């Protein structure tokens, strides 16, 4: 058969030349090798015990890097059906009122027309606080920081303080000339927002209760929130304005006019105390995030629906917004990415109010469909496990260490 090299024309190298190539082919091969940076005198795939010296450092650096283990992201399960539904007949369909609050002692207060009803989340019992004036209605309410007292604002400008345990009104603070649509506590101070645009501070310890008047809003004040330190107050009004007030000042520290509708929804971030979220009404539909230290707007999102309330989670980097027209939904957003974590069709008509349980896991919503619903949207497995270990006899669902039966 002859030599394999002759049959297959395998090149035999002598003195760096191919035996069967003519001069033109050799010239072409040499030029091609030169252009590719390959030497004809060396085998390209030759085995070498040591890497080229110029590559030692690069290879050592490459193979000495620690391995990066991939992490698996587990998505939190969010319940999209209510845990409990209660009837709320007579709930006024008024965007500017604030008629729902949940106390640190696990008591839910809701204003229905001319009465305030208290639902005890421990026992499921319901009590009502009797009203003496049939001509007005409940416009706002708010629990004190210790849960012992409930402040109630009325349509005729009265602010009442109730001892809920005794079911007794212990004080009335008069002075406002129009309805008090929003009230909030800062220790012993009650701040009230009126339909005439004024904000008053009331010291509940003294007879002459009015200690300050804040004048800047030109229309009804419908949103009021103190920050966790109690040194700054955020206010929102039907003049589409957001104001930030220092505790001892009578003029706003910051004024923001970016919203194009009434601002009722206000909430301070629990893990970044300088961040405030504000939500606008039907013609605005935006949530803006403000750095109150610098005065800058740091983020914004178009929710596509009227914003009626905002609640930050203390256990997750998330916030919840409730909505009116047109979607009547609840939305959970991650922060600071503002990705939509969940979108829950909550009510048949617009959600007017929301509040969160003492353990920061359950959100209650009240809507003009006259339903009060409870949603376990911020369920914390670790917190619940600790609660079970501390109380082996708990058989119901836990709201801040209390049992719902």
C-alpha positions as a printed NumPy array, in Angstrom:
array([[  0.   ,   0.   ,   0.   ],
       [  2.998,   2.222,   0.292],
       [  3.835,   4.722,   2.976],
       [  0.874,   6.416,   4.715],
       [  2.354,   9.799,   4.041],
       [  2.358,   9.126,   0.345],
       [ -1.213,   7.807,   0.246],
       [ -2.712,  10.566,   2.392],
       [ -0.219,  13.271,   1.424],
       [  0.655,  13.934,   5.058],
       [  3.234,  16.699,   5.053],
       [  6.746,  15.615,   6.052],
       [  8.838,  18.464,   7.464],
       [ 12.479,  18.887,   6.614],
       [ 14.293,  21.995,   7.744],
       [ 10.957,  23.765,   8.258],
       [  9.746,  23.167,   4.695],
       [  6.897,  21.038,   3.401],
       [  8.231,  18.432,   0.979],
       [  5.262,  18.538,  -1.388],
       [  4.594,  22.293,  -1.479],
       [  5.866,  24.38 ,  -4.321],
       [  7.413,  27.796,  -3.878],
       [  4.148,  29.743,  -4.362],
       [  2.344,  27.646,  -1.795],
       [  5.198,  27.992,   0.683],
       [  5.207,  31.769,   0.246],
       [  1.435,  31.922,   0.786],
       [  1.667,  29.73 ,   3.923],
       [  4.455,  31.823,   5.397],
       [  2.538,  35.067,   4.825],
       [ -0.629,  33.545,   6.333],
       [  1.31 ,  32.321,   9.383],
       [  2.904,  35.738,   9.792],
       [ -0.485,  37.481,   9.638],
       [ -1.902,  35.105,  12.274],
       [  1.128,  35.39 ,  14.522],
       [  1.93 ,  31.657,  14.252],
       [  5.428,  30.289,  13.888],
       [  5.86 ,  27.501,  11.361],
       [  8.695,  26.057,  13.437],
       [  6.484,  25.322,  16.466],
       [  3.607,  22.918,  17.034],
       [  0.515,  24.822,  18.015],
       [ -1.007,  22.132,  20.269],
       [  2.242,  20.875,  21.759],
       [  2.119,  19.761,  25.41 ],
       [  4.097,  21.886,  27.867],
       [  4.579,  21.177,  31.557],
       [  4.724,  24.875,  32.432],
       [  2.485,  27.629,  31.039],
       [  4.198,  30.5  ,  29.299],
       [  5.785,  32.804,  31.855],
       [  3.779,  35.779,  30.657],
       [  0.513,  33.977,  31.553],
       [  1.46 ,  32.58 ,  34.974],
       [  0.101,  35.491,  36.951],
       [ -3.116,  35.665,  34.944],
       [ -3.825,  31.945,  35.348],
       [ -2.992,  31.952,  39.027],
       [ -5.314,  34.891,  39.566],
       [ -8.07 ,  33.211,  37.551],
       [ -7.99 ,  29.83 ,  39.315],
       [ -7.426,  31.226,  42.824],
       [-10.707,  33.197,  42.788],
       [-13.318,  31.846,  45.248],
       [-16.302,  30.111,  43.738],
       [-19.504,  32.15 ,  43.668],
       [-22.387,  30.03 ,  44.82 ],
       [-25.736,  30.918,  43.272],
       [-28.448,  31.905,  45.723],
       [-32.042,  30.836,  45.336],
       [-34.592,  33.609,  45.811],
       [-37.729,  32.386,  47.543],
       [-40.789,  34.475,  46.748],
       [-42.933,  35.319,  49.744],
       [-46.457,  33.956,  49.584],
       [-49.056,  36.714,  49.886],
       [-52.632,  35.784,  50.671],
       [-55.042,  37.437,  48.247],
       [-58.258,  36.616,  50.09 ],
       [-59.387,  38.283,  53.318],
       [-58.931,  36.488,  56.609],
       [-62.099,  38.011,  58.03 ],
       [-64.932,  40.221,  56.775],
       [-67.13 ,  42.38 ,  59.013],
       [-70.147,  44.483,  58.077],
       [-69.747,  48.258,  58.236],
       [-73.223,  49.681,  57.524],
       [-73.474,  53.446,  57.36 ],
       [-69.827,  54.074,  56.41 ],
       [-69.785,  57.466,  54.706],
       [-68.461,  57.431,  51.146],
       [-66.261,  60.511,  51.605],
       [-62.636,  60.537,  50.465],
       [-61.653,  63.35 ,  52.844],
       [-62.6  ,  61.603,  56.105],
       [-60.435,  59.278,  58.231],
       [-62.651,  56.743,  59.981],
       [-60.523,  53.667,  60.767],
       [-57.702,  53.013,  63.242],
       [-56.167,  50.026,  65.074],
       [-54.772,  50.494,  68.589],
       [-51.665,  49.012,  70.152],
       [-54.052,  47.131,  72.469],
       [-55.6  ,  45.321,  69.505],
       [-58.825,  47.313,  69.31 ],
       [-60.2  ,  48.406,  65.941],
       [-62.215,  51.628,  65.878],
       [-64.453,  52.576,  62.952],
       [-66.757,  55.538,  62.534],
       [-70.158,  54.716,  61.083],
       [-72.333,  57.77 ,  60.574],
       [-73.056,  59.09 ,  64.091],
       [-71.455,  56.308,  66.151],
       [-68.008,  54.899,  66.761],
       [-67.805,  51.116,  67.027],
       [-64.96 ,  49.297,  68.763],
       [-64.143,  45.74 ,  67.7  ],
       [-62.077,  43.809,  70.233],
       [-59.706,  41.602,  68.245],
       [-59.05 ,  39.429,  71.318],
       [-62.626,  38.429,  71.979],
       [-64.49 ,  39.447,  68.844],
       [-66.798,  41.605,  70.952],
       [-68.207,  44.902,  69.685],
       [-69.068,  48.004,  71.693],
       [-70.323,  51.399,  70.587],
       [-69.622,  54.881,  71.885],
       [-72.922,  56.737,  72.13 ],
       [-73.302,  60.104,  70.453],
       [-75.338,  62.917,  72.047],
       [-75.747,  65.26 ,  69.066],
       [-77.831,  63.691,  66.279],
       [-77.244,  66.571,  63.845],
       [-73.568,  65.875,  63.09 ],
       [-71.492,  62.846,  62.107],
       [-68.119,  61.25 ,  62.784],
       [-65.438,  62.772,  60.538],
       [-62.205,  61.33 ,  61.961],
       [-60.753,  59.224,  64.764],
       [-57.354,  58.207,  66.113],
       [-56.035,  56.092,  69.001],
       [-53.595,  57.488,  71.541],
       [-50.084,  56.036,  71.47 ],
       [-50.814,  53.792,  74.51 ],
       [-54.236,  52.678,  73.292],
       [-56.1  ,  53.969,  76.347],
       [-57.932,  56.841,  74.679],
       [-59.676,  57.471,  71.393],
       [-59.861,  60.942,  69.868],
       [-62.916,  61.605,  67.688],
       [-63.395,  64.543,  65.331],
       [-66.908,  65.561,  64.308],
       [-68.549,  67.418,  61.462],
       [-69.357,  70.406,  63.685],
       [-65.697,  71.009,  64.654],
       [-65.688,  69.242,  68.011],
       [-62.817,  66.993,  69.145],
       [-63.812,  64.443,  71.762],
       [-61.593,  62.23 ,  73.903],
       [-63.041,  58.913,  75.04 ],
       [-61.95 ,  56.481,  77.697],
       [-62.786,  53.323,  75.783],
       [-62.512,  50.951,  78.735],
       [-65.11 ,  52.966,  80.645],
       [-67.023,  53.815,  77.455],
       [-67.089,  57.395,  78.678],
       [-66.364,  60.74 ,  77.031],
       [-63.905,  62.564,  79.266],
       [-63.361,  65.765,  77.315],
       [-64.502,  67.937,  74.4  ],
       [-62.156,  70.442,  72.767],
       [-64.057,  73.043,  70.795],
       [-62.856,  75.804,  68.521],
       [-62.793,  74.623,  64.921],
       [-65.418,  76.274,  62.756],
       [-65.854,  73.348,  60.338],
       [-65.54 ,  69.583,  60.302],
       [-62.362,  67.954,  61.571],
       [-61.546,  65.425,  58.852],
       [-58.251,  64.152,  60.254],
       [-56.59 ,  63.894,  63.67 ],
       [-53.354,  62.319,  64.883],
       [-51.548,  61.945,  68.22 ],
       [-48.011,  62.886,  69.211],
       [-47.769,  61.706,  72.831],
       [-50.058,  64.122,  74.735],
       [-50.563,  66.414,  71.717],
       [-53.51 ,  65.972,  69.346],
       [-53.102,  67.579,  65.926],
       [-56.298,  68.238,  63.994],
       [-56.903,  69.213,  60.371],
       [-59.985,  71.244,  59.522],
       [-62.031,  71.835,  56.402],
       [-61.038,  75.526,  56.514],
       [-57.373,  74.555,  55.913],
       [-56.112,  75.181,  59.44 ],
       [-54.149,  72.736,  61.596],
       [-54.304,  73.009,  65.385],
       [-52.206,  71.432,  68.089],
       [-54.113,  70.584,  71.287],
       [-52.386,  69.843,  74.59 ],
       [-54.653,  67.348,  76.341],
       [-53.06 ,  68.06 ,  79.749],
       [-54.237,  71.661,  80.112],
       [-57.587,  73.444,  80.097],
       [-56.599,  75.893,  77.347],
       [-55.94 ,  73.1  ,  74.928],
       [-55.043,  75.028,  71.769],
       [-51.283,  75.593,  71.851],
       [-50.485,  76.205,  68.162],
       [-52.162,  77.006,  64.846],
       [-50.532,  76.131,  61.518],
       [-51.781,  78.191,  58.6  ],
       [-50.749,  77.454,  55.033],
       [-53.244,  75.126,  53.343],
       [-55.907,  76.931,  51.327],
       [-58.416,  74.066,  51.348],
       [-59.477,  71.141,  53.535],
       [-56.704,  69.257,  55.333],
       [-57.298,  65.525,  54.835],
       [-53.928,  63.972,  55.66 ],
       [-51.816,  64.32 ,  58.834],
       [-48.931,  62.134,  60.021],
       [-46.246,  62.647,  62.675],
       [-42.943,  60.914,  62.075],
       [-41.701,  58.293,  64.551],
       [-39.52 ,  60.806,  66.408],
       [-42.405,  63.239,  66.857],
       [-40.38 ,  66.177,  65.584],
       [-41.901,  66.563,  62.112],
       [-45.503,  66.613,  60.925],
       [-46.592,  65.938,  57.343],
       [-49.858,  67.407,  56.094],
       [-51.784,  67.022,  52.864],
       [-54.809,  68.893,  51.626],
       [-57.412,  69.429,  48.959],
       [-55.167,  72.214,  47.638],
       [-52.927,  69.417,  46.231],
       [-50.165,  70.472,  48.609],
       [-47.815,  68.538,  50.887],
       [-46.297,  70.416,  53.813],
       [-43.603,  69.372,  56.285],
       [-43.732,  71.164,  59.641],
       [-41.176,  71.152,  62.415],
       [-42.785,  70.427,  65.77 ],
       [-42.174,  73.905,  67.195],
       [-42.746,  75.892,  64.014],
       [-45.87 ,  77.617,  62.725],
       [-44.708,  77.863,  59.108],
       [-43.908,  74.865,  56.906],
       [-40.318,  73.749,  56.573],
       [-41.013,  72.284,  53.135],
       [-43.877,  72.716,  50.68 ],
       [-44.386,  70.419,  47.698],
       [-46.855,  71.101,  44.891],
       [-46.144,  68.174,  42.566],
       [-49.523,  66.493,  43.05 ],
       [-52.424,  67.579,  40.849],
       [-55.19 ,  66.294,  43.134],
       [-55.974,  66.168,  46.847],
       [-53.35 ,  64.518,  49.059],
       [-54.818,  62.278,  51.735],
       [-52.348,  59.362,  51.806],
       [-49.221,  60.115,  53.851],
       [-46.783,  57.663,  55.442],
       [-43.269,  57.872,  56.904],
       [-40.795,  55.102,  56.086],
       [-40.041,  53.107,  59.291],
       [-36.434,  52.243,  58.35 ],
       [-35.537,  55.563,  56.695],
       [-37.051,  58.23 ,  58.908],
       [-36.299,  61.023,  56.414],
       [-38.407,  59.427,  53.638],
       [-42.075,  60.396,  53.284],
       [-44.529,  58.852,  50.807],
       [-47.519,  60.888,  49.594],
       [-50.366,  59.772,  47.351],
       [-52.718,  61.86 ,  45.23 ],
       [-56.386,  61.594,  44.36 ],
       [-58.321,  60.699,  41.225],
       [-56.698,  63.181,  38.83 ],
       [-53.191,  62.493,  40.11 ],
       [-52.875,  58.768,  40.94 ],
       [-49.176,  59.111,  41.774],
       [-47.151,  58.223,  44.835],
       [-44.173,  60.521,  45.379],
       [-41.295,  59.78 ,  47.739],
       [-39.63 ,  62.738,  49.434],
       [-36.32 ,  63.125,  51.211],
       [-37.374,  65.67 ,  53.804],
       [-33.753,  66.318,  54.806],
       [-32.747,  67.566,  51.365],
       [-36.202,  68.462,  50.068],
       [-35.704,  66.316,  46.973],
       [-38.232,  64.025,  45.362],
       [-36.349,  60.737,  45.172],
       [-38.887,  58.496,  43.405],
       [-42.372,  58.522,  41.868],
       [-44.768,  55.942,  40.526],
       [-48.02 ,  56.165,  38.596],
       [-50.396,  53.734,  40.33 ],
       [-53.173,  54.098,  37.751],
       [-55.807,  54.709,  40.433],
       [-56.854,  57.137,  43.161],
       [-54.539,  56.702,  46.176],
       [-56.463,  56.638,  49.461],
       [-53.834,  55.371,  51.922],
       [-50.251,  54.138,  52.232],
       [-48.822,  51.714,  54.805],
       [-45.142,  50.784,  55.11 ],
       [-44.164,  47.3  ,  56.285],
       [-41.77 ,  47.147,  59.233],
       [-40.682,  43.575,  58.469],
       [-40.207,  43.765,  54.683],
       [-38.802,  46.421,  52.382],
       [-42.285,  47.027,  51.027],
       [-45.226,  49.382,  51.19 ],
       [-48.931,  48.884,  50.557],
       [-51.216,  51.358,  48.83 ],
       [-55.005,  51.269,  48.725],
       [-56.989,  52.702,  45.871],
       [-60.304,  54.132,  44.859],
       [-61.418,  54.869,  41.337],
       [-61.182,  53.051,  39.029],
       [-59.622,  49.819,  40.345],
       [-60.637,  49.56 ,  44.056],
       [-57.514,  47.457,  44.708],
       [-54.607,  47.038,  47.087],
       [-51.069,  47.005,  45.715],
       [-47.859,  45.942,  47.44 ],
       [-44.672,  47.573,  46.129],
       [-41.077,  46.687,  46.839],
       [-38.876,  49.594,  47.865],
       [-36.745,  51.189,  46.538],
       [-37.226,  49.331,  43.233],
       [-41.   ,  49.996,  43.217],
       [-41.639,  46.689,  41.51 ],
       [-45.191,  45.462,  41.975],
       [-45.115,  42.53 ,  44.42 ],
       [-48.861,  41.875,  44.511],
       [-52.065,  43.391,  43.195],
       [-55.197,  42.389,  45.124],
       [-58.763,  43.175,  43.961],
       [-59.965,  43.987,  47.448],
       [-63.449,  45.557,  47.3  ],
       [-66.337,  46.107,  44.938],
       [-66.111,  49.873,  45.387],
       [-63.384,  52.302,  46.331],
       [-61.289,  51.655,  49.429],
       [-61.559,  54.645,  51.734],
       [-59.454,  53.723,  54.779],
       [-56.804,  51.281,  55.935],
       [-54.886,  50.514,  59.122],
       [-52.402,  47.889,  60.277],
       [-52.377,  45.511,  63.269],
       [-50.013,  45.921,  66.226],
       [-47.83 ,  43.051,  64.993],
       [-47.605,  44.693,  61.537],
       [-48.887,  41.609,  59.697],
       [-52.585,  42.248,  59.059],
       [-54.065,  45.208,  57.185],
       [-57.708,  46.204,  57.661],
       [-59.515,  48.03 ,  54.866],
       [-62.893,  49.753,  54.829],
       [-64.663,  50.632,  51.599],
       [-67.851,  52.248,  50.409],
       [-69.263,  48.753,  49.817],
       [-69.751,  48.826,  53.626],
       [-67.331,  45.975,  54.288],
       [-64.447,  45.904,  56.762],
       [-61.899,  43.316,  55.597],
       [-58.746,  41.93 ,  57.198],
       [-55.826,  40.855,  55.011],
       [-52.727,  38.966,  56.191],
       [-50.436,  40.492,  53.597],
       [-47.266,  40.947,  55.685],
       [-47.149,  37.532,  57.316],
       [-43.862,  36.982,  59.147],
       [-43.098,  33.305,  59.763],
       [-40.27 ,  33.991,  62.225],
       [-42.376,  36.346,  64.292],
       [-45.255,  33.862,  64.364],
       [-42.937,  31.021,  65.394],
       [-41.651,  33.065,  68.325],
       [-45.217,  33.865,  69.322],
       [-46.165,  30.169,  69.232],
       [-43.186,  29.236,  71.353],
       [-44.055,  31.87 ,  73.941],
       [-47.718,  30.884,  74.11 ],
       [-48.39 ,  27.196,  73.487],
       [-52.116,  27.619,  74.107],
       [-52.753,  29.975,  71.195],
       [-55.207,  28.344,  68.811],
       [-56.353,  31.276,  66.656],
       [-54.599,  33.698,  64.348],
       [-52.203,  36.068,  66.012],
       [-52.573,  39.833,  65.802],
       [-49.722,  41.308,  67.786],
       [-49.665,  38.464,  70.287],
       [-53.459,  38.487,  70.606],
       [-55.826,  35.768,  69.471],
       [-58.597,  36.349,  66.965],
       [-61.428,  33.876,  67.576]])
